[in-house]
Tab-separated table of C-alpha atoms and ligand atoms in Angstrom:
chain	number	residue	atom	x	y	z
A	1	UNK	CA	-22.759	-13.469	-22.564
A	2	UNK	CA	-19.731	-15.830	-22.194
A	3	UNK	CA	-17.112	-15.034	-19.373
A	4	UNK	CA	-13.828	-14.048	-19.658
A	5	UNK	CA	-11.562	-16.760	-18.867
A	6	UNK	CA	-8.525	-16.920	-17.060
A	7	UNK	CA	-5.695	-18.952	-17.276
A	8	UNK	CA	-3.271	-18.397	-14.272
A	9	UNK	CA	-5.325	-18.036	-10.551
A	10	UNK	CA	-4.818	-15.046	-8.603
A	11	UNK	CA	-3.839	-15.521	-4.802
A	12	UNK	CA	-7.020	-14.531	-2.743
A	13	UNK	CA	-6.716	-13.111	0.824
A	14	UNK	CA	-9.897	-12.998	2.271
A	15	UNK	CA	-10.023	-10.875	5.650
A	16	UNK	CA	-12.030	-9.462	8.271
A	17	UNK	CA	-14.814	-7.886	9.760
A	18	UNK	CA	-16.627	-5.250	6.966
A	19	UNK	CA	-13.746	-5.709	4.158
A	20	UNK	CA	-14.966	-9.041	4.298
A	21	UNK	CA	-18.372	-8.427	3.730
A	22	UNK	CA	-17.646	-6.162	1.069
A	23	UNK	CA	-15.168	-8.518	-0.538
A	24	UNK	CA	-18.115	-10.936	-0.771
A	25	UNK	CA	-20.449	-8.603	-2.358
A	26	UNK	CA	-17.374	-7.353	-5.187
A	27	UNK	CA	-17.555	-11.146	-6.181
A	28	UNK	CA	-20.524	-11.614	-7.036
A	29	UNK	CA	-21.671	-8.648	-8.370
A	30	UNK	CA	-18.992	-7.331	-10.370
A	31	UNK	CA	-16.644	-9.976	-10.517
A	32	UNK	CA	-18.071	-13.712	-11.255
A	33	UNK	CA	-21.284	-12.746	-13.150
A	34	UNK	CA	-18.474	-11.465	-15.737
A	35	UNK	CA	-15.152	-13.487	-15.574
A	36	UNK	CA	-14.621	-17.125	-15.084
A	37	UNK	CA	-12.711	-16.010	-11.726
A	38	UNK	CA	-9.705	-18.478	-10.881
A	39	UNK	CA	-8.290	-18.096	-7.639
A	40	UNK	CA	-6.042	-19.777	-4.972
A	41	UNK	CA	-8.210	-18.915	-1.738
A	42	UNK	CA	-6.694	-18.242	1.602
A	43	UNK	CA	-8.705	-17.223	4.074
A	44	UNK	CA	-6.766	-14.835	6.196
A	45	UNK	CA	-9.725	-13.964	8.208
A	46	UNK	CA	-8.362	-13.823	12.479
A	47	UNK	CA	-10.318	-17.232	13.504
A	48	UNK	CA	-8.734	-18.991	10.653
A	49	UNK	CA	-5.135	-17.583	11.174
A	50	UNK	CA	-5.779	-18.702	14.581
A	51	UNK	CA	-6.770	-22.382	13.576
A	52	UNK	CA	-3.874	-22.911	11.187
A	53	UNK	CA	-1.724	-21.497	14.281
A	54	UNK	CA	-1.068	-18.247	11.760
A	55	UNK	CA	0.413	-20.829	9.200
A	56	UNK	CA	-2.329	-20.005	6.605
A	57	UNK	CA	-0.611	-16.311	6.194
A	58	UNK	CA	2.686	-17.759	5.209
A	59	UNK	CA	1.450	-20.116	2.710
A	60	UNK	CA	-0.761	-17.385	1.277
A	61	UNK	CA	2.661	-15.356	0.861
A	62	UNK	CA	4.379	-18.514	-0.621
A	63	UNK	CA	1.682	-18.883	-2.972
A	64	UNK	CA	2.110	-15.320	-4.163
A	65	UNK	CA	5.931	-15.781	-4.929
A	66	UNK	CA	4.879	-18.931	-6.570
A	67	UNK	CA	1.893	-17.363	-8.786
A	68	UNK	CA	3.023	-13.275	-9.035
A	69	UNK	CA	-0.248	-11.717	-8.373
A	70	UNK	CA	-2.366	-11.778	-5.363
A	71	UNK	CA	-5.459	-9.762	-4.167
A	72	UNK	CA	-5.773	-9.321	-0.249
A	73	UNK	CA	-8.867	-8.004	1.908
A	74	UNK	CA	-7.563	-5.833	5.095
A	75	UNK	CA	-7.025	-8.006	8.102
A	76	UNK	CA	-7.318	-7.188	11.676
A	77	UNK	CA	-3.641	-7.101	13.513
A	78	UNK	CA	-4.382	-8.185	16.725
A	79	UNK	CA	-3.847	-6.499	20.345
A	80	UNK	CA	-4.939	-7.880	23.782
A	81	UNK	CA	-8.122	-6.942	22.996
A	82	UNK	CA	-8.704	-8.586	19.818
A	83	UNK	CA	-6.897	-11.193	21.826
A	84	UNK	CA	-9.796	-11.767	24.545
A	85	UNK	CA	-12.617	-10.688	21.396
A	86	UNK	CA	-11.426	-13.765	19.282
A	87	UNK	CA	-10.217	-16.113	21.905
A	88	UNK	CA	-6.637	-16.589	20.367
A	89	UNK	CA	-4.147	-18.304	21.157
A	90	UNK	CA	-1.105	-16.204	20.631
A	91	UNK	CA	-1.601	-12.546	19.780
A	92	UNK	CA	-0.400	-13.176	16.320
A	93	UNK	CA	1.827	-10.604	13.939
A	94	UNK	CA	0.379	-8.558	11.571
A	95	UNK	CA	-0.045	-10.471	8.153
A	96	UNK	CA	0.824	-7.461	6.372
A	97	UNK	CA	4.373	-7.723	8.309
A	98	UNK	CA	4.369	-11.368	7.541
A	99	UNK	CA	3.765	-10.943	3.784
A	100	UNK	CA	6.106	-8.005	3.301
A	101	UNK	CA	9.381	-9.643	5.239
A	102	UNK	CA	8.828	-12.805	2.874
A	103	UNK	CA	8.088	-10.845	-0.315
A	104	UNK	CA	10.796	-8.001	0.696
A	105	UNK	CA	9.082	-5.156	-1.374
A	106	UNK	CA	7.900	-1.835	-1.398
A	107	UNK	CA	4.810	-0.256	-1.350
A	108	UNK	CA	3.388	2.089	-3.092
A	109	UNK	CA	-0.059	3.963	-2.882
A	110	UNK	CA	-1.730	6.343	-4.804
A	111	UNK	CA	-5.574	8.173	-4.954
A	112	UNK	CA	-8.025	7.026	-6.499
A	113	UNK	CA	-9.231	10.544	-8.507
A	114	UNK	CA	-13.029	11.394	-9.153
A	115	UNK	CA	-14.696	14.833	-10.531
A	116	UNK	CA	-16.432	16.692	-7.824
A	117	UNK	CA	-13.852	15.490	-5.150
A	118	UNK	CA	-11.418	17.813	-5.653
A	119	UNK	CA	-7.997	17.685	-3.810
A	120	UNK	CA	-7.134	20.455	-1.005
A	121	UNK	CA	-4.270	21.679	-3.335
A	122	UNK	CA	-5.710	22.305	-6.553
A	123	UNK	CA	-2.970	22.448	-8.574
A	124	UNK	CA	-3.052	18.538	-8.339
A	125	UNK	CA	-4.445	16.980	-11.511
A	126	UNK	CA	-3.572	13.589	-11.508
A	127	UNK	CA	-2.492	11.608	-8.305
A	128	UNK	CA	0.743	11.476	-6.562
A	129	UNK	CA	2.265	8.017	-5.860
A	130	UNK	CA	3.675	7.189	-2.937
A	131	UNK	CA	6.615	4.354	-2.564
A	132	UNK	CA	7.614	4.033	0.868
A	133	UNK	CA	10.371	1.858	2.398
A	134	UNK	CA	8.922	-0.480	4.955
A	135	UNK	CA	12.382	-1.744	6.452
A	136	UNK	CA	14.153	-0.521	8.991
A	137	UNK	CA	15.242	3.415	10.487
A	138	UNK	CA	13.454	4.747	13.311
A	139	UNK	CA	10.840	1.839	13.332
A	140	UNK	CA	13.882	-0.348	14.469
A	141	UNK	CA	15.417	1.845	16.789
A	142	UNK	CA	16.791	1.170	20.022
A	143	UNK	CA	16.840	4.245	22.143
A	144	UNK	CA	17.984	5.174	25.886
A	145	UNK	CA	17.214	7.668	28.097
A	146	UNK	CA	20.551	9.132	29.698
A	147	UNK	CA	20.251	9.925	33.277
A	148	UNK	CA	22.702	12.683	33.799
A	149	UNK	CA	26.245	13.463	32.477
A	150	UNK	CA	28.879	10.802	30.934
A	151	UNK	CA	29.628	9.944	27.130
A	152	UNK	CA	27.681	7.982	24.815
A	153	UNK	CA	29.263	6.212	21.922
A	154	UNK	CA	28.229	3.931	18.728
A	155	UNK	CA	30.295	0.907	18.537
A	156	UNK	CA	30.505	-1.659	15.933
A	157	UNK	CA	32.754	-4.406	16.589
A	158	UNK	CA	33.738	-6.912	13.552
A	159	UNK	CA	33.505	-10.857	13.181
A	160	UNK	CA	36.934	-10.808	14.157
A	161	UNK	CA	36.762	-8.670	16.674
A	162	UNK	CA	37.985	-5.419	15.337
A	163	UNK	CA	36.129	-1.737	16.788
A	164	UNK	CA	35.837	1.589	15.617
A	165	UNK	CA	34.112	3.765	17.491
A	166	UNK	CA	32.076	7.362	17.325
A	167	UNK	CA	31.650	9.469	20.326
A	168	UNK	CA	27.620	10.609	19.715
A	169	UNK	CA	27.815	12.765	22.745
A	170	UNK	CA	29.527	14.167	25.877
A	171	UNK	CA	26.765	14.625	28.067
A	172	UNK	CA	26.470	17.549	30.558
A	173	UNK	CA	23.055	17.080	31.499
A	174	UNK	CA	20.422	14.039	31.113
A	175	UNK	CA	19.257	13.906	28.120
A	176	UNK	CA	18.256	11.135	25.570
A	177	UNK	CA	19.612	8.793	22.772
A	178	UNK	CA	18.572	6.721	19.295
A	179	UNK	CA	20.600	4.493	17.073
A	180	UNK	CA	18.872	3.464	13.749
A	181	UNK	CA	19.838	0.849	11.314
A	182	UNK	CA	19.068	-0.073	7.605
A	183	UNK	CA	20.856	-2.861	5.413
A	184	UNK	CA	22.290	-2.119	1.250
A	185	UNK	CA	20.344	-5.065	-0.017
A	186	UNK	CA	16.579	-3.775	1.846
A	187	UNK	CA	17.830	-0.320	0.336
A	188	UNK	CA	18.866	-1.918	-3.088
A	189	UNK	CA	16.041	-3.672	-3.598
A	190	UNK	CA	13.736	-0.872	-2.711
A	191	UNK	CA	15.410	1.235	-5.068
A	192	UNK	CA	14.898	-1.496	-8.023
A	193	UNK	CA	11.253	-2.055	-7.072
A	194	UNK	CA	10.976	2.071	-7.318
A	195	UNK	CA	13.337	2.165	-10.700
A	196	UNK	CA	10.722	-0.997	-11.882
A	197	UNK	CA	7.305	0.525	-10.583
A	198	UNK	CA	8.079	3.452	-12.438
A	199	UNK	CA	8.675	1.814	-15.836
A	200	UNK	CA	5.911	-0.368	-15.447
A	201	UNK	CA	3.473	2.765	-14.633
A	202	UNK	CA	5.632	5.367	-17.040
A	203	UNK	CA	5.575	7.660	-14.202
A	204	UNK	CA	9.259	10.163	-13.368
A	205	UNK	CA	10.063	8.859	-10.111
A	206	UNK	CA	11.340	11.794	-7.483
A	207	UNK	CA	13.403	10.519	-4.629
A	208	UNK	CA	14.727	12.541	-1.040
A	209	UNK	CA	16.636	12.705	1.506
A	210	UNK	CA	18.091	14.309	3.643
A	211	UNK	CA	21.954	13.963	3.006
A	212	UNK	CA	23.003	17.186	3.205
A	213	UNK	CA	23.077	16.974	7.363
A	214	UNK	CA	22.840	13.142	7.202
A	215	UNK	CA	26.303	12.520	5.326
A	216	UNK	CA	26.525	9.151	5.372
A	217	UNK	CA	23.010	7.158	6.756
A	218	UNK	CA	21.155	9.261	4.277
A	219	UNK	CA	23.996	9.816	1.322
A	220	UNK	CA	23.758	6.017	1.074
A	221	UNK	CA	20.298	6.030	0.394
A	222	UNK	CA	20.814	8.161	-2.130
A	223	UNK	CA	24.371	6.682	-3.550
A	224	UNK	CA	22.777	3.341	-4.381
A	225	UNK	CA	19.894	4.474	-5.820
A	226	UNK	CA	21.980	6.589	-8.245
A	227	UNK	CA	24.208	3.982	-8.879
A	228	UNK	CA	21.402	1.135	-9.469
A	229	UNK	CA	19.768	3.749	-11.783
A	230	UNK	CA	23.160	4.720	-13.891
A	231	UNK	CA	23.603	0.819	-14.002
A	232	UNK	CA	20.435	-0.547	-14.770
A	233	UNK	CA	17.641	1.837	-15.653
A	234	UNK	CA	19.138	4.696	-17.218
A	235	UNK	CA	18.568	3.557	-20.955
A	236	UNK	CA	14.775	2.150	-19.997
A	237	UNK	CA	14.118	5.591	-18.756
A	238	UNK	CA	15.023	7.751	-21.571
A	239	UNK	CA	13.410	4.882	-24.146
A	240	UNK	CA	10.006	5.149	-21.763
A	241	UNK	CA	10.360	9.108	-21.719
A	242	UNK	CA	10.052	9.306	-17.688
A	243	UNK	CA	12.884	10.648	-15.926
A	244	UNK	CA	14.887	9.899	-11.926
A	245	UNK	CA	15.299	12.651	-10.347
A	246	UNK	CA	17.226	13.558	-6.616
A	247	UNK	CA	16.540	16.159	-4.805
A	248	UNK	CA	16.311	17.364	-0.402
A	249	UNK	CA	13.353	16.260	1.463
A	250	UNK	CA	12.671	19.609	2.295
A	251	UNK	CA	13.039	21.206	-1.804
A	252	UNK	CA	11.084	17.902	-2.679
A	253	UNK	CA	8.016	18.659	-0.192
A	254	UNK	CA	7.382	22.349	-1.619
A	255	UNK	CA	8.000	21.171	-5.483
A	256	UNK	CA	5.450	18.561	-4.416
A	257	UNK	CA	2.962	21.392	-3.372
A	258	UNK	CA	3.508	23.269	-6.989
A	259	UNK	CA	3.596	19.643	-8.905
A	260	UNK	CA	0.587	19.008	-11.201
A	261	UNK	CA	1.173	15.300	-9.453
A	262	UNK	CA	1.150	12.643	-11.488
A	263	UNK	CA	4.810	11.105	-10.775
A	264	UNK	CA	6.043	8.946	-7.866
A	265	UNK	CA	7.375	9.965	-4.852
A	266	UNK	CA	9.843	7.759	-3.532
A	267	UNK	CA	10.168	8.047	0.505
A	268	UNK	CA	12.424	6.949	3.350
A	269	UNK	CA	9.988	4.477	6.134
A	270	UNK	CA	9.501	7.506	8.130
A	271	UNK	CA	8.943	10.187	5.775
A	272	UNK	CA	6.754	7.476	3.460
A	273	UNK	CA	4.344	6.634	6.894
A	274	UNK	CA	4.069	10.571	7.451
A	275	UNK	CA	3.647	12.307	3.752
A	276	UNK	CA	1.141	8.972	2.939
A	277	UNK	CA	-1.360	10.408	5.758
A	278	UNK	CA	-0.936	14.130	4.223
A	279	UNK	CA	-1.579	12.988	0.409
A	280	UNK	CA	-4.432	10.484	1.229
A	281	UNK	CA	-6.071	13.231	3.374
A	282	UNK	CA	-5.506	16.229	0.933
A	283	UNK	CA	-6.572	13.787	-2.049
A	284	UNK	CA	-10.023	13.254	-0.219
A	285	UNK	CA	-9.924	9.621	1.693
A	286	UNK	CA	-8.211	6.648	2.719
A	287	UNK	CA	-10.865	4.994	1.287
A	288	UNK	CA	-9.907	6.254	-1.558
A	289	UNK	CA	-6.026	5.193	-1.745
A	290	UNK	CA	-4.715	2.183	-3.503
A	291	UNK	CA	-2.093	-0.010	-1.710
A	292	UNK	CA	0.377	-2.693	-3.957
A	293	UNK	CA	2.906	-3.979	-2.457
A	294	UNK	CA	5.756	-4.701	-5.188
A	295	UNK	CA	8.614	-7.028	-4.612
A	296	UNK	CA	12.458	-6.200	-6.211
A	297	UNK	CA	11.882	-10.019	-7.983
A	298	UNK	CA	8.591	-8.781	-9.892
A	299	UNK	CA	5.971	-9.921	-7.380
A	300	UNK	CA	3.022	-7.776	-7.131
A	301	UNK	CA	0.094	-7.893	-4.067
A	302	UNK	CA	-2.916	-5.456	-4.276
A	303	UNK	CA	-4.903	-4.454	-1.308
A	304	UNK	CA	-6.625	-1.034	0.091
A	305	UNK	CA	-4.745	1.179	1.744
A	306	UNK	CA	-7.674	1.673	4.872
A	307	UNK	CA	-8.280	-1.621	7.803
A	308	UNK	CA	-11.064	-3.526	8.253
A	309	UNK	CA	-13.674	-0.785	9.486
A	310	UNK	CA	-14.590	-2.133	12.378
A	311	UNK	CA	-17.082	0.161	13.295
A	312	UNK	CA	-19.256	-0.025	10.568
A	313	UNK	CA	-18.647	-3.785	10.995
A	314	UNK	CA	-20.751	-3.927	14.811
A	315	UNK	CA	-23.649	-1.528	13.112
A	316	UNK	CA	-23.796	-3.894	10.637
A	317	UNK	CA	-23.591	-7.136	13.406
A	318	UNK	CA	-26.245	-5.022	15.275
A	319	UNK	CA	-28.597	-4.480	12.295
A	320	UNK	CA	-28.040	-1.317	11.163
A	321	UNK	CA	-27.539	-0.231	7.760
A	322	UNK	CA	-24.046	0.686	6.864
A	323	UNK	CA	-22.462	3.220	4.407
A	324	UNK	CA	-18.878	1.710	3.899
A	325	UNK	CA	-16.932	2.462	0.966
A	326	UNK	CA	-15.640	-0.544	-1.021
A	327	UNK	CA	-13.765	2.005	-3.758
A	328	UNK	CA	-10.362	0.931	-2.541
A	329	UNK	CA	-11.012	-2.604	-2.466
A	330	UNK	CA	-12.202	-3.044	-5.684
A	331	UNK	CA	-9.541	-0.994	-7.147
A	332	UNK	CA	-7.133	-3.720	-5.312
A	333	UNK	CA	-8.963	-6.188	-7.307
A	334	UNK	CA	-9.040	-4.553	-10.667
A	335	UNK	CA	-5.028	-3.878	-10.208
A	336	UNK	CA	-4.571	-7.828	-9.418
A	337	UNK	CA	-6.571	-8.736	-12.802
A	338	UNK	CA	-4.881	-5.663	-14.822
A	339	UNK	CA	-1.473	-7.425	-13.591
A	340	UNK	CA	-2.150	-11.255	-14.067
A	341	UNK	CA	-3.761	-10.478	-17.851
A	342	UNK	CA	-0.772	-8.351	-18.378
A	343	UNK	CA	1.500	-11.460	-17.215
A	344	UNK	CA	-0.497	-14.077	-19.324
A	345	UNK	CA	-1.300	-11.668	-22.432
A	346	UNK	CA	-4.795	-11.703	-21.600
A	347	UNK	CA	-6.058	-8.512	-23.091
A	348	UNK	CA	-9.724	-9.406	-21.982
A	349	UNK	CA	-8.789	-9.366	-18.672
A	350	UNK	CA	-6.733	-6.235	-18.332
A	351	UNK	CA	-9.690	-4.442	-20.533
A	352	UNK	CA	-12.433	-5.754	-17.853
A	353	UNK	CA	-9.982	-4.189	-15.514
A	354	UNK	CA	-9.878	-0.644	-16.980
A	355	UNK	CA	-13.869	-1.151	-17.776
A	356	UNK	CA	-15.106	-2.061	-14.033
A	357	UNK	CA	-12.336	1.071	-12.953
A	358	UNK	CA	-14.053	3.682	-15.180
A	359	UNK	CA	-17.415	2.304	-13.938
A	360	UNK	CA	-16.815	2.561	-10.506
A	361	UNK	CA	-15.657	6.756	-11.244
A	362	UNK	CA	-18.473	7.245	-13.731
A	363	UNK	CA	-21.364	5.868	-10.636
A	364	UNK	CA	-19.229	8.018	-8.536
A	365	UNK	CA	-19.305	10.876	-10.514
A	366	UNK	CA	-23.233	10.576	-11.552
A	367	UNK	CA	-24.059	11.469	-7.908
A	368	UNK	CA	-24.115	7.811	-6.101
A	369	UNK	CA	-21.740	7.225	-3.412
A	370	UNK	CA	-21.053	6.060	-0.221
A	371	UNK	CA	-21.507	8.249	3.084
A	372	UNK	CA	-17.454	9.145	3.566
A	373	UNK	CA	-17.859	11.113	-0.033
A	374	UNK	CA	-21.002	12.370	0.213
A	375	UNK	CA	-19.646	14.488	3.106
A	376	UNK	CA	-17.120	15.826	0.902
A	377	UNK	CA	-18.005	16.230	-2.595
A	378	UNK	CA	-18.937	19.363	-4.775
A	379	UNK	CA	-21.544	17.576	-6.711
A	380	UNK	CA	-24.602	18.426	-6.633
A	381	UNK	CA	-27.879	15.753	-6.346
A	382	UNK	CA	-26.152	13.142	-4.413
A	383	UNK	CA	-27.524	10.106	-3.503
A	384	UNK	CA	-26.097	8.615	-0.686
A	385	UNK	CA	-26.297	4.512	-1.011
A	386	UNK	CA	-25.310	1.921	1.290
A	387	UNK	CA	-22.558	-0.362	0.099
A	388	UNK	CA	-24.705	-3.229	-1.110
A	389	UNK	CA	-26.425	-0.769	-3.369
A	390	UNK	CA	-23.721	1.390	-4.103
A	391	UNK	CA	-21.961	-2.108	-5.330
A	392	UNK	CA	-25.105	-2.699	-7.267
A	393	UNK	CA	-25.552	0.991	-9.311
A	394	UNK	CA	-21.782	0.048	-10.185
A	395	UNK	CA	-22.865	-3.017	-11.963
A	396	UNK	CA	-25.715	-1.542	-13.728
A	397	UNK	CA	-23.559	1.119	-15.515
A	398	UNK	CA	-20.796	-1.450	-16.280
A	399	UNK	CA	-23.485	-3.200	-17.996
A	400	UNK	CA	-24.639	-0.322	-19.445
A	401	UNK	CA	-21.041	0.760	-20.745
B	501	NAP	P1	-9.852	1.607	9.481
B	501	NAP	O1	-10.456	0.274	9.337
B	501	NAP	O2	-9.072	2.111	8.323
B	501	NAP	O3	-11.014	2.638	9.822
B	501	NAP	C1	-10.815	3.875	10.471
B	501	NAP	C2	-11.969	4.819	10.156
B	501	NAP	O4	-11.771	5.373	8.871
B	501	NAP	C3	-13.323	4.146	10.093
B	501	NAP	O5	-13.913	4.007	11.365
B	501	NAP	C4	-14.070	5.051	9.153
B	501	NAP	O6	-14.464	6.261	9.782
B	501	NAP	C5	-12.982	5.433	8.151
B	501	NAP	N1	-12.895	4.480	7.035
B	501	NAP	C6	-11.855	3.657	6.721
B	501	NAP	N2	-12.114	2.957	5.628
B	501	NAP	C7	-13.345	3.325	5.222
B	501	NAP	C8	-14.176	2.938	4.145
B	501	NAP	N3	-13.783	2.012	3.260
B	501	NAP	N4	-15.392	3.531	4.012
B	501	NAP	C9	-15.796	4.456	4.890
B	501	NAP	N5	-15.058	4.859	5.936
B	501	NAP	C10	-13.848	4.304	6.101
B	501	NAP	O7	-8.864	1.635	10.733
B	501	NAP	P2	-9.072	1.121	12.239
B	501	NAP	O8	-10.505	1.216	12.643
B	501	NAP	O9	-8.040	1.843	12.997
B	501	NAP	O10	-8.668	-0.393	12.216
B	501	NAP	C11	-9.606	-1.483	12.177
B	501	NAP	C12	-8.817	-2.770	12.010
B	501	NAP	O11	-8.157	-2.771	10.759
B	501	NAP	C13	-7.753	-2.980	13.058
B	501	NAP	O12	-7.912	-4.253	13.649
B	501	NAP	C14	-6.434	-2.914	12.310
B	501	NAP	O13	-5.511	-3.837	12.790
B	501	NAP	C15	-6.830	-3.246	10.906
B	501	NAP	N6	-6.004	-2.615	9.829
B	501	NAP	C16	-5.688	-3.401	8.778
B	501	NAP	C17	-4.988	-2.888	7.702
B	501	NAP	C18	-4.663	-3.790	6.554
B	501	NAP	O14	-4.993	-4.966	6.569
B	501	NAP	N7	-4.040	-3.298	5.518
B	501	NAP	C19	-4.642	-1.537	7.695
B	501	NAP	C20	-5.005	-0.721	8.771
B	501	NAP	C21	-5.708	-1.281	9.833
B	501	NAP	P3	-15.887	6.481	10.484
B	501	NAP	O15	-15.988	5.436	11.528
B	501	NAP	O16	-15.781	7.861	11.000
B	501	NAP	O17	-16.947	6.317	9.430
B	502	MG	MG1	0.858	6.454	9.389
């Protein structure tokens, strides 16, 4: 059988502890024995980060400006202990920070769906995407604790020195304080990257807020989105049949509830990190959650939405046999070679994507998984396999298919 070939390489971000492993064993199982695999490798893995004095992250996000599509394996983000575990020397940032300030995008996640792991709500039948904004809001807060009474005020004060002023509170008592920022162009472009995720996936996109008590932090959000959409998307959507739609954060969350899912569900940083933990965990698993992260100039980067697993990882550096689900992480690969044979009209490559996809459901849904599902499925005669072999019943039925 010859292999598919490719003719642009995908940007490869190799990563730690199990992911790694697993990455390993989704190459040459399912990936090489099949296509003639081009890739630009970066090994993003914590000693090499450390080597290249964290350098090797940045060029990996150049690389994916400079290419379009790139695959990435979860990384560990280091704390003092991974600090002292990996002798580094600087507790570097998180590469998923890195990549996302350079790339300025969006991401959005959605289940992965499978018969016989059926979602908590049961009126969803297909999945529910979620696009959340990673700048700014709370997560870039400063915030004070007031001691007793006096007056707290916001301040901004011009180039040219100019002020205007808002009293936020006359204190009678101690009591406490926030003052949150975002920026039009982070909100402008996550609004085209949700406007542009939604065409390419023909999905309605559903966006909230909540403006009605937040008159002017949130009512911006949700002017220049309507105003990029009148603009610039409002022709697209009618000619792709999908429609924008506004509505309160609080009318959005029970519609959500009585959807049939199958849309995408656009979210402020806070409300994105929150509702992503309640649709991954009513869907079934993070393990089962796909993560892209989509710039506003077309740049796509595909990873799982779970981290490295570290403690399968020391089971498996100790011996023992480990269970770990590599669903998500193949998913991340088969988006990445959907997306660069969409770019470079290679129809063999997008229809290995869709093929090693339904594979992956169909060994799923004959009874072999991993541990994580077995624990939660309604089918009946499972076979629980570790990930090695659960990797290797996928490639028999693709071969089979
Ligand atoms: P995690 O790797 O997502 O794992 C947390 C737990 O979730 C696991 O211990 C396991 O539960 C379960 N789990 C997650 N993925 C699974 C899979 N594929 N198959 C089966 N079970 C799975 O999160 P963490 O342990 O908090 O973080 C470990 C490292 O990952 C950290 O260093 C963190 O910095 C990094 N991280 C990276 C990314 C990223 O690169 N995108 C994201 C998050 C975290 P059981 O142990 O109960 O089986
Ligand atoms: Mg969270």
């Amino acid at each position: 059988m010859s292999k598919i070939a490719m003719t642009t390489p995908l940007v490869e971000m190799d990563g730690d502890e199990m992911t790694r492993i697993i990455w390993k064993y989704i190459k040459d199982e399912l990936l090489i024995p099949f296509i003639d695999l081009k890739t630009e490798y970066y090994d993003l893995g914590l000693p090499h980060r450390n080597e290249t004095d964290d350098k090797v992250t940045f060029d990996s996000a150049y690389a994916t400006q400079k290419y379009g599509v790139a695959v990435k394996c979860a990384t560990i983000t280091p704390n003092a202990a991974r600090v002292e575990e990996y002798n580094l020397k600087e507790m570097w940032k998180s590469p998923n920070g890195t990549i996302r300030a350079i790339l300025d995008g969006t991401v959005f996640r959605a289940p992965i769906i499978v018969k016989g792991i059926e979602p908590c709500v049961k009126n969803w039948k297909a999945p529910i995407t979620i696009a959340r904004h990673a700048y700014g809001d709370v997560y870039k807060a400063s915030e004070m604790k007031i001691p007793g009474a006096g007056k707290v005020e916001l301040v901004y004060t011009a180039e040219d020195g100019t002020t205007e002023s808002v009293l936020v509170h006359e204190f009678k008592s101690a009591g406490i304080v926030q003052g949150m920022h975002n920026l039009n162009p982070s909100i402008e472009s996550f609004a085209r990257s949700c406007f542009n995720y939604a065409l390419d996936t023909k999905q309605s996109l559903w966006f909230a807020t909540k403006d009605t008590i937040s008159k002017k932090y949130d009512h911006t959000f949700k002017d220049i989105f309507q105003e990029i959409f009148d603009a610039e998307y409002k022709e697209k959507f009618d000619a792709a049949g999908i429609e924008y739609f506004y509505t309160l954060i609080d009318d959005a969350v029970a519609r959500v509830m009585k959807s049939k899912g199958g849309f995408i569900w656009a979210c402020k940083n806070y409300d994105g990190d929150v509702m992503s933990d309640m649709l991954s965990s009513a869907f079934g698993s993070l393990a089962m959650m796909t993560s892209v992260l989509v710039s506003p100039s077309g740049v796509y980067e595909y990873e799982a939405a779970h981290g490295t697993v570290q403690r399968h990882y020391y089971k498996h550096l100790a011996g023992e046999e480990t269970s770990t689900n590599p669903v998500a992480t193949i998913f991340a690969w088969t988006g990445a070679l959907r997306k660069r044979g969409e770019l470079d009209g290679n129809k063999e490559l997008m229809e290995f994507a869709d093929k090693l996809e339904k594979a992956t459901i169909a060994t799923i849904e004959s009874g072999k998984m991993t541990k994580d599902l077995a624990l939660i499925t309604e089918l009946p005669d499972v076979t629980v396999l570790n990930t090695e072999n659960f990797i290797k019943a996928i490639r028999t039925t693709l071969t089979e298919m």
